[in-house]
Amino acid sequence: MSPSVLLGITGGIAAYKTPWLVRLLTQSDMDVRCVLTQAATQFVTPLTLATVSNNPVHYDMWANRDRPGVEHIALADEVDVAVIAPATANVIGKLAAGIADDLLTTVFTAVRCPVLICPAMNVNMFRNPIVQRNINTLRELGWNILEPAAGWLACGWVGEGRMPEPEVIAEEIRRLLTPADLAGERILVTAGPTEEPLDPVRFITNRSSGKMGVAIAQRAAMRGADVTLVAGPLKVQAPQWVTHIPVRTAQEMYDRVMERFPDVDVVIKAAAVADFRPGNSTLEKLEKSNIRPTIEVVPNPDILMTLGGLKRDDQVLVGFAAETTDVLRKGRGKLKAKNLDMLVLNDVTKPGAGFDCDTNIVRFLHRSGEEEQMDIMPKEQVADLILDRVKALRKGLVS
Ligand code: PMT
């Protein structure tokens, strides 16, 4: 059955973005019910919301006179996640004080599912200590608060108070709908390529977009893990909810990963680390006439190999291998040489596998000798399968 989302809309200018939010949610197979304050109907029409949600829209406490007082309880009972976007200072204040004097505040006082509040207002209203106190009251009661973004506000001020973009809110809703089966796990993921400078304008790199590692970080965070993402230059956006540590070179990645390794339970190394760097990089741009036909290179530290040597018994280490020839033999060799619990092997010559695409075709090689070949599937799905195995491995180690 489709998850059910109750979307409360209050009277702020950002309400004009809510039909797009509804569209994003319905495209993700969610059943969306909208409830508006009277003020919200000035900014976005119930007809628009009814059309995009394909559901009746509710904004009048007394509309359903046959069953007075029942509609709000029915709306509150039937939802998996309840969201208010945008949430005005007025409605936040009422909910924090337990005031239920219209349909929206009455419904939200009755909900028992996870709640997400997206405050949106003028920057000075947002910074007002009374508003901050009310937001904190809701937070302390276990409601989720999505901090507003900063930027130009409709009132002409610049500062925090903008409603986050519908894509960001939709991701947060997806997270609230996902069971937190990795809660308590501290997972470090590496992603993307590294760049090894020859001079200030030229570098050696590879074709990694970061999609595979970002998908793992994203799904791990959605499933409740505490995620650190150490990533080279990404072609995709780092996910919400993770601690993103951007790096450029293999040496920087090595340093950042080593600092954090003692404090994590799991490392998943999806990054495509450059094995070599130019031996004599310069601080000034090389003149064309000074570039020699051969570039001398020196080896970079092998981060995964070092981790394999340092690994504690309660830590899980997952490596990747991107191969083009003699794939299985090389993958098995890396699993052993780097002392891994599991290796994710991809033959990057196969269409739909490896670099820069949205899918992957992988084979899991386990320390036990067991191997699992997966079909082509989206990288998010590969990520979930890896995380399922990580969860089982951790369970075996710590229980
Ligand atoms: O980023 P995408 O565009 O989504 O592409 C995904 C991917 C192809 C990059 C990913 O699926 C993948 O295979 N990542 C590992 C690529 C790689 O560097 O493979 P490798 O066989 O060279 O390295 C083996 C393992 O050692 C990897 O886990 C790598 O992170 C690690 N390594 C390698 C060299 C080095 N100096 N330090 C390392 O830690």
GROMACS .gro file of C-alpha atoms and ligand atoms in nm:
model
  438
    1MET     CA    1   0.000   0.000   0.000
    2SER     CA    2   0.122   0.353  -0.079
    3PRO     CA    3   0.249   0.547   0.222
    4SER     CA    4   0.010   0.822   0.325
    5VAL     CA    5   0.135   1.179   0.375
    6LEU     CA    6  -0.068   1.457   0.534
    7LEU     CA    7   0.055   1.792   0.400
    8GLY     CA    8  -0.046   2.093   0.609
    9ILE     CA    9  -0.009   2.426   0.428
   10THR     CA   10  -0.020   2.758   0.615
   11GLY     CA   11  -0.044   3.117   0.492
   12GLY     CA   12   0.303   3.209   0.369
   13ILE     CA   13   0.421   3.301   0.021
   14ALA     CA   14   0.619   2.974  -0.002
   15ALA     CA   15   0.280   2.799  -0.025
   16TYR     CA   16   0.304   2.860  -0.401
   17LYS     CA   17   0.573   2.586  -0.414
   18THR     CA   18   0.354   2.320  -0.254
   19PRO     CA   19   0.187   2.185  -0.573
   20TRP     CA   20   0.538   2.089  -0.690
   21LEU     CA   21   0.605   1.919  -0.356
   22VAL     CA   22   0.278   1.725  -0.393
   23ARG     CA   23   0.381   1.623  -0.745
   24LEU     CA   24   0.721   1.496  -0.622
   25LEU     CA   25   0.554   1.291  -0.349
   26THR     CA   26   0.287   1.141  -0.574
   27GLN     CA   27   0.558   1.052  -0.828
   28SER     CA   28   0.725   0.856  -0.545
   29ASP     CA   29   0.399   0.662  -0.505
   30MET     CA   30   0.276   0.843  -0.193
   31ASP     CA   31  -0.089   0.918  -0.122
   32VAL     CA   32  -0.102   1.289  -0.034
   33ARG     CA   33  -0.386   1.461   0.157
   34CYS     CA   34  -0.367   1.839   0.186
   35VAL     CA   35  -0.510   2.043   0.470
   36LEU     CA   36  -0.490   2.423   0.450
   37THR     CA   37  -0.548   2.715   0.682
   38GLN     CA   38  -0.786   2.981   0.551
   39ALA     CA   39  -0.482   3.211   0.501
   40ALA     CA   40  -0.309   2.946   0.287
   41THR     CA   41  -0.602   2.949   0.041
   42GLN     CA   42  -0.496   3.308  -0.045
   43PHE     CA   43  -0.157   3.182  -0.170
   44VAL     CA   44  -0.242   2.850  -0.340
   45THR     CA   45  -0.580   2.726  -0.456
   46PRO     CA   46  -0.741   2.408  -0.320
   47LEU     CA   47  -0.834   2.321  -0.680
   48THR     CA   48  -0.467   2.311  -0.785
   49LEU     CA   49  -0.377   2.091  -0.488
   50ALA     CA   50  -0.676   1.862  -0.543
   51THR     CA   51  -0.573   1.821  -0.906
   52VAL     CA   52  -0.207   1.734  -0.838
   53SER     CA   53  -0.281   1.516  -0.533
   54ASN     CA   54  -0.585   1.351  -0.691
   55ASN     CA   55  -0.753   1.377  -0.350
   56PRO     CA   56  -1.005   1.612  -0.189
   57VAL     CA   57  -0.845   1.911  -0.016
   58HIS     CA   58  -0.952   2.012   0.337
   59TYR     CA   59  -0.960   2.366   0.472
   60ASP     CA   60  -1.299   2.419   0.636
   61MET     CA   61  -1.363   2.279   0.983
   62TRP     CA   62  -1.740   2.288   0.922
   63ALA     CA   63  -1.753   2.167   0.560
   64ASN     CA   64  -1.856   1.813   0.647
   65ARG     CA   65  -2.170   1.888   0.844
   66ASP     CA   66  -2.298   1.528   0.829
   67ARG     CA   67  -2.010   1.410   1.050
   68PRO     CA   68  -1.918   1.719   1.254
   69GLY     CA   69  -1.594   1.691   1.449
   70VAL     CA   70  -1.498   1.359   1.291
   71GLU     CA   71  -1.313   1.465   0.978
   72HIS     CA   72  -1.005   1.592   1.162
   73ILE     CA   73  -0.970   1.270   1.360
   74ALA     CA   74  -1.009   1.060   1.044
   75LEU     CA   75  -0.743   1.270   0.867
   76ALA     CA   76  -0.505   1.240   1.162
   77ASP     CA   77  -0.557   0.866   1.203
   78GLU     CA   78  -0.487   0.767   0.845
   79VAL     CA   79  -0.135   0.905   0.791
   80ASP     CA   80   0.219   0.769   0.805
   81VAL     CA   81   0.391   1.110   0.806
   82ALA     CA   82   0.244   1.456   0.873
   83VAL     CA   83   0.421   1.763   0.735
   84ILE     CA   84   0.360   2.138   0.760
   85ALA     CA   85   0.523   2.328   0.474
   86PRO     CA   86   0.539   2.622   0.492
   87ALA     CA   87   0.484   2.659   0.866
   88THR     CA   88   0.420   3.020   0.975
   89ALA     CA   89   0.520   3.166   1.312
   90ASN     CA   90   0.148   3.186   1.395
   91VAL     CA   91   0.077   2.815   1.342
   92ILE     CA   92   0.402   2.704   1.509
   93GLY     CA   93   0.305   2.918   1.811
   94LYS     CA   94  -0.045   2.772   1.825
   95LEU     CA   95   0.077   2.412   1.804
   96ALA     CA   96   0.347   2.473   2.069
   97ALA     CA   97   0.077   2.615   2.299
   98GLY     CA   98  -0.173   2.338   2.226
   99ILE     CA   99  -0.422   2.570   2.058
  100ALA     CA  100  -0.646   2.393   1.803
  101ASP     CA  101  -0.883   2.655   1.665
  102ASP     CA  102  -0.907   2.556   1.296
  103LEU     CA  103  -0.897   2.237   1.091
  104LEU     CA  104  -0.518   2.230   1.039
  105THR     CA  105  -0.420   2.290   1.403
  106THR     CA  106  -0.690   2.048   1.519
  107VAL     CA  107  -0.567   1.772   1.287
  108PHE     CA  108  -0.202   1.826   1.383
  109THR     CA  109  -0.288   1.818   1.753
  110ALA     CA  110  -0.440   1.473   1.696
  111VAL     CA  111  -0.168   1.307   1.482
  112ARG     CA  112   0.038   1.022   1.630
  113CYS     CA  113   0.279   0.959   1.338
  114PRO     CA  114   0.619   1.134   1.281
  115VAL     CA  115   0.573   1.507   1.218
  116LEU     CA  116   0.793   1.735   1.007
  117ILE     CA  117   0.771   2.114   1.042
  118CYS     CA  118   0.923   2.341   0.776
  119PRO     CA  119   0.929   2.696   0.919
  120ALA     CA  120   0.923   2.974   0.657
  121MET     CA  121   0.895   3.344   0.742
  122ASN     CA  122   1.074   3.678   0.752
  123VAL     CA  123   1.427   3.651   0.898
  124ASN     CA  124   1.348   3.877   1.194
  125MET     CA  125   1.035   3.681   1.276
  126PHE     CA  126   1.240   3.360   1.255
  127ARG     CA  127   1.507   3.497   1.491
  128ASN     CA  128   1.247   3.626   1.739
  129PRO     CA  129   1.316   3.445   2.070
  130ILE     CA  130   0.947   3.364   2.112
  131VAL     CA  131   0.937   3.190   1.772
  132GLN     CA  132   1.264   3.011   1.852
  133ARG     CA  133   1.122   2.900   2.187
  134ASN     CA  134   0.810   2.764   2.016
  135ILE     CA  135   1.018   2.577   1.756
  136ASN     CA  136   1.229   2.429   2.037
  137THR     CA  137   0.915   2.324   2.224
  138LEU     CA  138   0.802   2.124   1.920
  139ARG     CA  139   1.153   1.981   1.874
  140GLU     CA  140   1.169   1.871   2.237
  141LEU     CA  141   0.833   1.697   2.193
  142GLY     CA  142   0.994   1.485   1.921
  143TRP     CA  143   0.872   1.671   1.614
  144ASN     CA  144   1.125   1.703   1.333
  145ILE     CA  145   1.222   2.057   1.231
  146LEU     CA  146   1.368   2.122   0.886
  147GLU     CA  147   1.576   2.437   0.923
  148PRO     CA  148   1.486   2.709   0.673
  149ALA     CA  149   1.734   2.798   0.401
  150ALA     CA  150   1.904   3.138   0.383
  151GLY     CA  151   1.874   3.377   0.088
  152TRP     CA  152   1.646   3.640  -0.062
  153LEU     CA  153   1.308   3.651   0.112
  154ALA     CA  154   0.985   3.766  -0.050
  155CYS     CA  155   0.966   4.056   0.200
  156GLY     CA  156   1.291   4.201   0.058
  157TRP     CA  157   1.518   4.093   0.347
  158VAL     CA  158   1.810   3.856   0.304
  159GLY     CA  159   1.867   3.585   0.567
  160GLU     CA  160   1.733   3.257   0.696
  161GLY     CA  161   1.359   3.201   0.663
  162ARG     CA  162   1.317   3.055   0.313
  163MET     CA  163   1.125   2.729   0.291
  164PRO     CA  164   1.371   2.457   0.175
  165GLU     CA  165   1.315   2.352  -0.187
  166PRO     CA  166   1.043   2.088  -0.242
  167GLU     CA  167   1.311   1.832  -0.343
  168VAL     CA  168   1.477   1.872  -0.002
  169ILE     CA  169   1.145   1.839   0.183
  170ALA     CA  170   1.051   1.533  -0.023
  171GLU     CA  171   1.383   1.366   0.068
  172GLU     CA  172   1.321   1.437   0.434
  173ILE     CA  173   0.973   1.282   0.407
  174ARG     CA  174   1.122   0.973   0.240
  175ARG     CA  175   1.368   0.945   0.528
  176LEU     CA  176   1.091   0.962   0.786
  177LEU     CA  177   0.908   0.684   0.602
  178THR     CA  178   1.218   0.457   0.598
  179PRO     CA  179   1.267   0.218   0.894
  180ALA     CA  180   1.579   0.322   1.090
  181ASP     CA  181   1.733  -0.028   1.096
  182LEU     CA  182   2.090   0.111   1.098
  183ALA     CA  183   2.037   0.348   1.392
  184GLY     CA  184   2.343   0.356   1.613
  185GLU     CA  185   2.584   0.249   1.335
  186ARG     CA  186   2.865   0.492   1.254
  187ILE     CA  187   2.948   0.449   0.887
  188LEU     CA  188   3.225   0.616   0.690
  189VAL     CA  189   3.181   0.614   0.312
  190THR     CA  190   3.430   0.737   0.052
  191ALA     CA  191   3.314   0.847  -0.292
  192GLY     CA  192   3.419   1.013  -0.612
  193PRO     CA  193   3.756   1.047  -0.780
  194THR     CA  194   4.070   1.209  -0.647
  195GLU     CA  195   4.254   1.480  -0.839
  196GLU     CA  196   4.632   1.475  -0.845
  197PRO     CA  197   4.773   1.813  -0.953
  198LEU     CA  198   5.047   1.851  -1.208
  199ASP     CA  199   5.036   2.228  -1.173
  200PRO     CA  200   4.763   2.474  -1.057
  201VAL     CA  201   4.553   2.418  -1.371
  202ARG     CA  202   4.614   2.055  -1.469
  203PHE     CA  203   4.557   1.728  -1.285
  204ILE     CA  204   4.533   1.350  -1.324
  205THR     CA  205   4.196   1.200  -1.234
  206ASN     CA  206   3.949   0.928  -1.340
  207ARG     CA  207   3.588   0.890  -1.453
  208SER     CA  208   3.418   0.847  -1.116
  209SER     CA  209   3.111   1.070  -1.071
  210GLY     CA  210   3.062   0.979  -0.706
  211LYS     CA  211   2.711   0.838  -0.772
  212MET     CA  212   2.784   0.495  -0.623
  213GLY     CA  213   2.937   0.625  -0.300
  214VAL     CA  214   2.677   0.899  -0.262
  215ALA     CA  215   2.398   0.641  -0.302
  216ILE     CA  216   2.550   0.435  -0.020
  217ALA     CA  217   2.587   0.740   0.205
  218GLN     CA  218   2.232   0.848   0.125
  219ARG     CA  219   2.068   0.513   0.191
  220ALA     CA  220   2.274   0.457   0.508
  221ALA     CA  221   2.163   0.797   0.644
  222MET     CA  222   1.803   0.733   0.543
  223ARG     CA  223   1.819   0.404   0.735
  224GLY     CA  224   1.927   0.589   1.047
  225ALA     CA  225   2.307   0.551   1.046
  226ASP     CA  226   2.541   0.830   1.149
  227VAL     CA  227   2.722   0.882   0.818
  228THR     CA  228   3.046   1.058   0.730
  229LEU     CA  229   3.117   1.101   0.360
  230VAL     CA  230   3.479   1.169   0.264
  231ALA     CA  231   3.456   1.253  -0.103
  232GLY     CA  232   3.667   1.380  -0.389
  233PRO     CA  233   3.512   1.630  -0.634
  234LEU     CA  234   3.156   1.500  -0.689
  235LYS     CA  235   2.945   1.537  -1.003
  236VAL     CA  236   2.633   1.486  -0.790
  237GLN     CA  237   2.519   1.662  -0.476
  238ALA     CA  238   2.622   1.524  -0.139
  239PRO     CA  239   2.316   1.391   0.042
  240GLN     CA  240   2.130   1.565   0.324
  241TRP     CA  241   2.194   1.443   0.680
  242VAL     CA  242   2.555   1.328   0.626
  243THR     CA  243   2.874   1.494   0.746
  244HIS     CA  244   3.038   1.574   0.413
  245ILE     CA  245   3.415   1.615   0.417
  246PRO     CA  246   3.530   1.728   0.074
  247VAL     CA  247   3.886   1.638  -0.028
  248ARG     CA  248   4.082   1.667  -0.348
  249THR     CA  249   4.387   1.440  -0.348
  250ALA     CA  250   4.445   1.080  -0.239
  251GLN     CA  251   4.675   1.204   0.038
  252GLU     CA  252   4.397   1.431   0.174
  253MET     CA  253   4.150   1.142   0.158
  254TYR     CA  254   4.402   0.923   0.342
  255ASP     CA  255   4.447   1.186   0.617
  256ARG     CA  256   4.072   1.249   0.669
  257VAL     CA  257   3.985   0.876   0.669
  258MET     CA  258   4.266   0.787   0.913
  259GLU     CA  259   4.157   1.060   1.156
  260ARG     CA  260   3.805   0.916   1.172
  261PHE     CA  261   3.871   0.543   1.145
  262PRO     CA  262   3.900   0.476   1.523
  263ASP     CA  263   3.552   0.627   1.580
  264VAL     CA  264   3.351   0.437   1.317
  265ASP     CA  265   3.198   0.089   1.302
  266VAL     CA  266   3.201   0.047   0.924
  267VAL     CA  267   3.403   0.179   0.629
  268ILE     CA  268   3.276   0.142   0.271
  269LYS     CA  269   3.535   0.255   0.018
  270ALA     CA  270   3.357   0.330  -0.309
  271ALA     CA  271   3.600   0.608  -0.406
  272ALA     CA  272   3.815   0.568  -0.713
  273VAL     CA  273   4.145   0.674  -0.559
  274ALA     CA  274   4.426   0.762  -0.799
  275ASP     CA  275   4.703   0.510  -0.746
  276PHE     CA  276   4.969   0.759  -0.858
  277ARG     CA  277   5.034   1.134  -0.853
  278PRO     CA  278   5.277   1.345  -1.054
  279GLY     CA  279   5.611   1.331  -0.873
  280ASN     CA  280   5.706   1.690  -0.941
  281SER     CA  281   5.393   1.906  -0.936
  282THR     CA  282   5.460   2.278  -0.947
  283LEU     CA  283   5.293   2.578  -0.782
  284GLU     CA  284   5.306   2.780  -1.104
  285LYS     CA  285   5.140   2.693  -1.432
  286LEU     CA  286   5.382   2.501  -1.653
  287GLU     CA  287   5.458   2.667  -1.984
  288LYS     CA  288   5.375   2.452  -2.283
  289SER     CA  289   5.742   2.440  -2.375
  290ASN     CA  290   5.829   2.312  -2.023
  291ILE     CA  291   5.593   2.013  -2.026
  292ARG     CA  292   5.792   1.704  -2.100
  293PRO     CA  293   5.638   1.424  -2.308
  294THR     CA  294   5.645   1.193  -2.006
  295ILE     CA  295   5.505   1.265  -1.660
  296GLU     CA  296   5.689   1.100  -1.376
  297VAL     CA  297   5.456   0.959  -1.112
  298VAL     CA  298   5.496   0.839  -0.754
  299PRO     CA  299   5.260   0.598  -0.575
  300ASN     CA  300   4.985   0.730  -0.347
  301PRO     CA  301   4.919   0.559  -0.014
  302ASP     CA  302   4.672   0.271  -0.044
  303ILE     CA  303   4.406   0.379   0.203
  304LEU     CA  304   4.210   0.055   0.204
  305MET     CA  305   4.521  -0.158   0.246
  306THR     CA  306   4.622   0.053   0.548
  307LEU     CA  307   4.272   0.021   0.700
  308GLY     CA  308   4.285  -0.356   0.650
  309GLY     CA  309   4.599  -0.363   0.866
  310LEU     CA  310   4.448  -0.147   1.141
  311LYS     CA  311   4.097  -0.293   1.152
  312ARG     CA  312   3.955  -0.389   1.495
  313ASP     CA  313   3.753  -0.710   1.539
  314ASP     CA  314   3.427  -0.516   1.576
  315GLN     CA  315   3.479  -0.308   1.259
  316VAL     CA  316   3.350  -0.400   0.914
  317LEU     CA  317   3.556  -0.307   0.608
  318VAL     CA  318   3.405  -0.310   0.259
  319GLY     CA  319   3.613  -0.233  -0.050
  320PHE     CA  320   3.525  -0.195  -0.414
  321ALA     CA  321   3.720  -0.307  -0.720
  322ALA     CA  322   3.676  -0.162  -1.067
  323GLU     CA  323   3.825  -0.406  -1.317
  324THR     CA  324   3.837  -0.446  -1.696
  325THR     CA  325   4.018  -0.777  -1.743
  326ASP     CA  326   4.055  -1.099  -1.545
  327VAL     CA  327   3.791  -0.945  -1.320
  328LEU     CA  328   3.718  -1.227  -1.077
  329ARG     CA  329   4.078  -1.324  -1.010
  330LYS     CA  330   4.179  -0.962  -0.944
  331GLY     CA  331   3.876  -0.904  -0.718
  332ARG     CA  332   3.949  -1.213  -0.511
  333GLY     CA  333   4.312  -1.101  -0.484
  334LYS     CA  334   4.211  -0.756  -0.350
  335LEU     CA  335   3.965  -0.906  -0.097
  336LYS     CA  336   4.250  -1.106   0.055
  337ALA     CA  337   4.538  -0.863   0.017
  338LYS     CA  338   4.343  -0.576   0.177
  339ASN     CA  339   4.196  -0.792   0.461
  340LEU     CA  340   3.835  -0.702   0.372
  341ASP     CA  341   3.509  -0.842   0.508
  342MET     CA  342   3.350  -0.793   0.168
  343LEU     CA  343   3.447  -0.668  -0.176
  344VAL     CA  344   3.206  -0.519  -0.429
  345LEU     CA  345   3.337  -0.611  -0.770
  346ASN     CA  346   3.230  -0.427  -1.085
  347ASP     CA  347   3.341  -0.501  -1.439
  348VAL     CA  348   3.347  -0.143  -1.567
  349THR     CA  349   3.350  -0.254  -1.932
  350LYS     CA  350   2.988  -0.375  -1.908
  351PRO     CA  351   2.717  -0.132  -2.028
  352GLY     CA  352   2.518  -0.012  -1.724
  353ALA     CA  353   2.804  -0.086  -1.481
  354GLY     CA  354   3.069   0.121  -1.308
  355PHE     CA  355   3.152   0.485  -1.381
  356ASP     CA  356   2.907   0.772  -1.420
  357CYS     CA  357   2.588   0.574  -1.482
  358ASP     CA  358   2.282   0.541  -1.258
  359THR     CA  359   2.296   0.161  -1.248
  360ASN     CA  360   2.559  -0.097  -1.158
  361ILE     CA  361   2.622  -0.468  -1.203
  362VAL     CA  362   2.812  -0.604  -0.904
  363ARG     CA  363   2.934  -0.925  -0.750
  364PHE     CA  364   2.979  -0.950  -0.374
  365LEU     CA  365   3.287  -1.143  -0.266
  366HIS     CA  366   3.271  -1.236   0.103
  367ARG     CA  367   3.560  -1.317   0.337
  368SER     CA  368   3.394  -1.657   0.394
  369GLY     CA  369   3.444  -1.742   0.025
  370GLU     CA  370   3.074  -1.706  -0.057
  371GLU     CA  371   3.000  -1.501  -0.371
  372GLU     CA  372   2.677  -1.338  -0.494
  373GLN     CA  373   2.622  -1.212  -0.850
  374MET     CA  374   2.364  -0.931  -0.879
  375ASP     CA  375   2.164  -0.828  -1.186
  376ILE     CA  376   2.179  -0.477  -1.327
  377MET     CA  377   1.996  -0.241  -1.088
  378PRO     CA  378   1.989   0.126  -0.978
  379LYS     CA  379   2.282   0.229  -0.760
  380GLU     CA  380   2.040   0.304  -0.469
  381GLN     CA  381   1.933  -0.060  -0.478
  382VAL     CA  382   2.295  -0.181  -0.489
  383ALA     CA  383   2.358   0.047  -0.189
  384ASP     CA  384   2.073  -0.114   0.009
  385LEU     CA  385   2.200  -0.464  -0.068
  386ILE     CA  386   2.551  -0.370   0.050
  387LEU     CA  387   2.406  -0.217   0.367
  388ASP     CA  388   2.193  -0.528   0.435
  389ARG     CA  389   2.511  -0.736   0.428
  390VAL     CA  390   2.700  -0.485   0.642
  391LYS     CA  391   2.418  -0.499   0.897
  392ALA     CA  392   2.437  -0.881   0.911
  393LEU     CA  393   2.817  -0.872   0.944
  394ARG     CA  394   2.801  -0.620   1.229
  395LYS     CA  395   2.534  -0.824   1.403
  396GLY     CA  396   2.763  -1.128   1.388
  397LEU     CA  397   3.052  -0.928   1.536
  398VAL     CA  398   2.883  -0.742   1.817
  399SER     CA  399   2.610  -0.981   1.937
  400PMT     O1  400   3.151   0.709  -0.887
  400PMT     P1  401   3.070   0.638  -0.994
  400PMT     O2  402   3.071   0.714  -1.125
  400PMT     O3  403   2.932   0.605  -0.946
  400PMT     O4  404   3.142   0.499  -1.026
  400PMT     C1  405   3.143   0.396  -0.932
  400PMT     C2  406   3.280   0.328  -0.921
  400PMT     C3  407   3.311   0.256  -1.052
  400PMT     C4  408   3.389   0.432  -0.894
  400PMT     C5  409   3.270   0.227  -0.800
  400PMT     O5  410   3.170   0.133  -0.829
  400PMT     C6  411   3.403   0.156  -0.779
  400PMT     O6  412   3.431   0.052  -0.835
  400PMT     N1  413   3.491   0.213  -0.692
  400PMT     C7  414   3.627   0.167  -0.668
  400PMT     C8  415   3.714   0.206  -0.784
  400PMT     C9  416   3.860   0.171  -0.762
  400PMT     O7  417   3.937   0.259  -0.735
  400PMT     O8  418   3.889   0.045  -0.767
  400PMT     P2  419   4.039  -0.014  -0.745
  400PMT     O9  420   4.027  -0.154  -0.786
  400PMT    O10  421   4.140   0.074  -0.810
  400PMT    O11  422   4.060  -0.002  -0.587
  400PMT    C10  423   4.023  -0.108  -0.499
  400PMT    C11  424   3.981  -0.049  -0.365
  400PMT    O12  425   4.094   0.012  -0.302
  400PMT    C12  426   3.873   0.055  -0.371
  400PMT    O13  427   3.785   0.037  -0.262
  400PMT    C13  428   3.950   0.187  -0.357
  400PMT    O14  429   3.869   0.287  -0.290
  400PMT    C14  430   4.066   0.146  -0.268
  400PMT     N2  431   4.190   0.223  -0.291
  400PMT    C15  432   4.254   0.219  -0.411
  400PMT    C16  433   4.371   0.288  -0.428
  400PMT    C17  434   4.423   0.361  -0.320
  400PMT     N3  435   4.536   0.431  -0.332
  400PMT     N4  436   4.358   0.364  -0.202
  400PMT    C18  437   4.243   0.295  -0.186
  400PMT    O15  438   4.184   0.299  -0.077
   0.00000   0.00000   0.00000
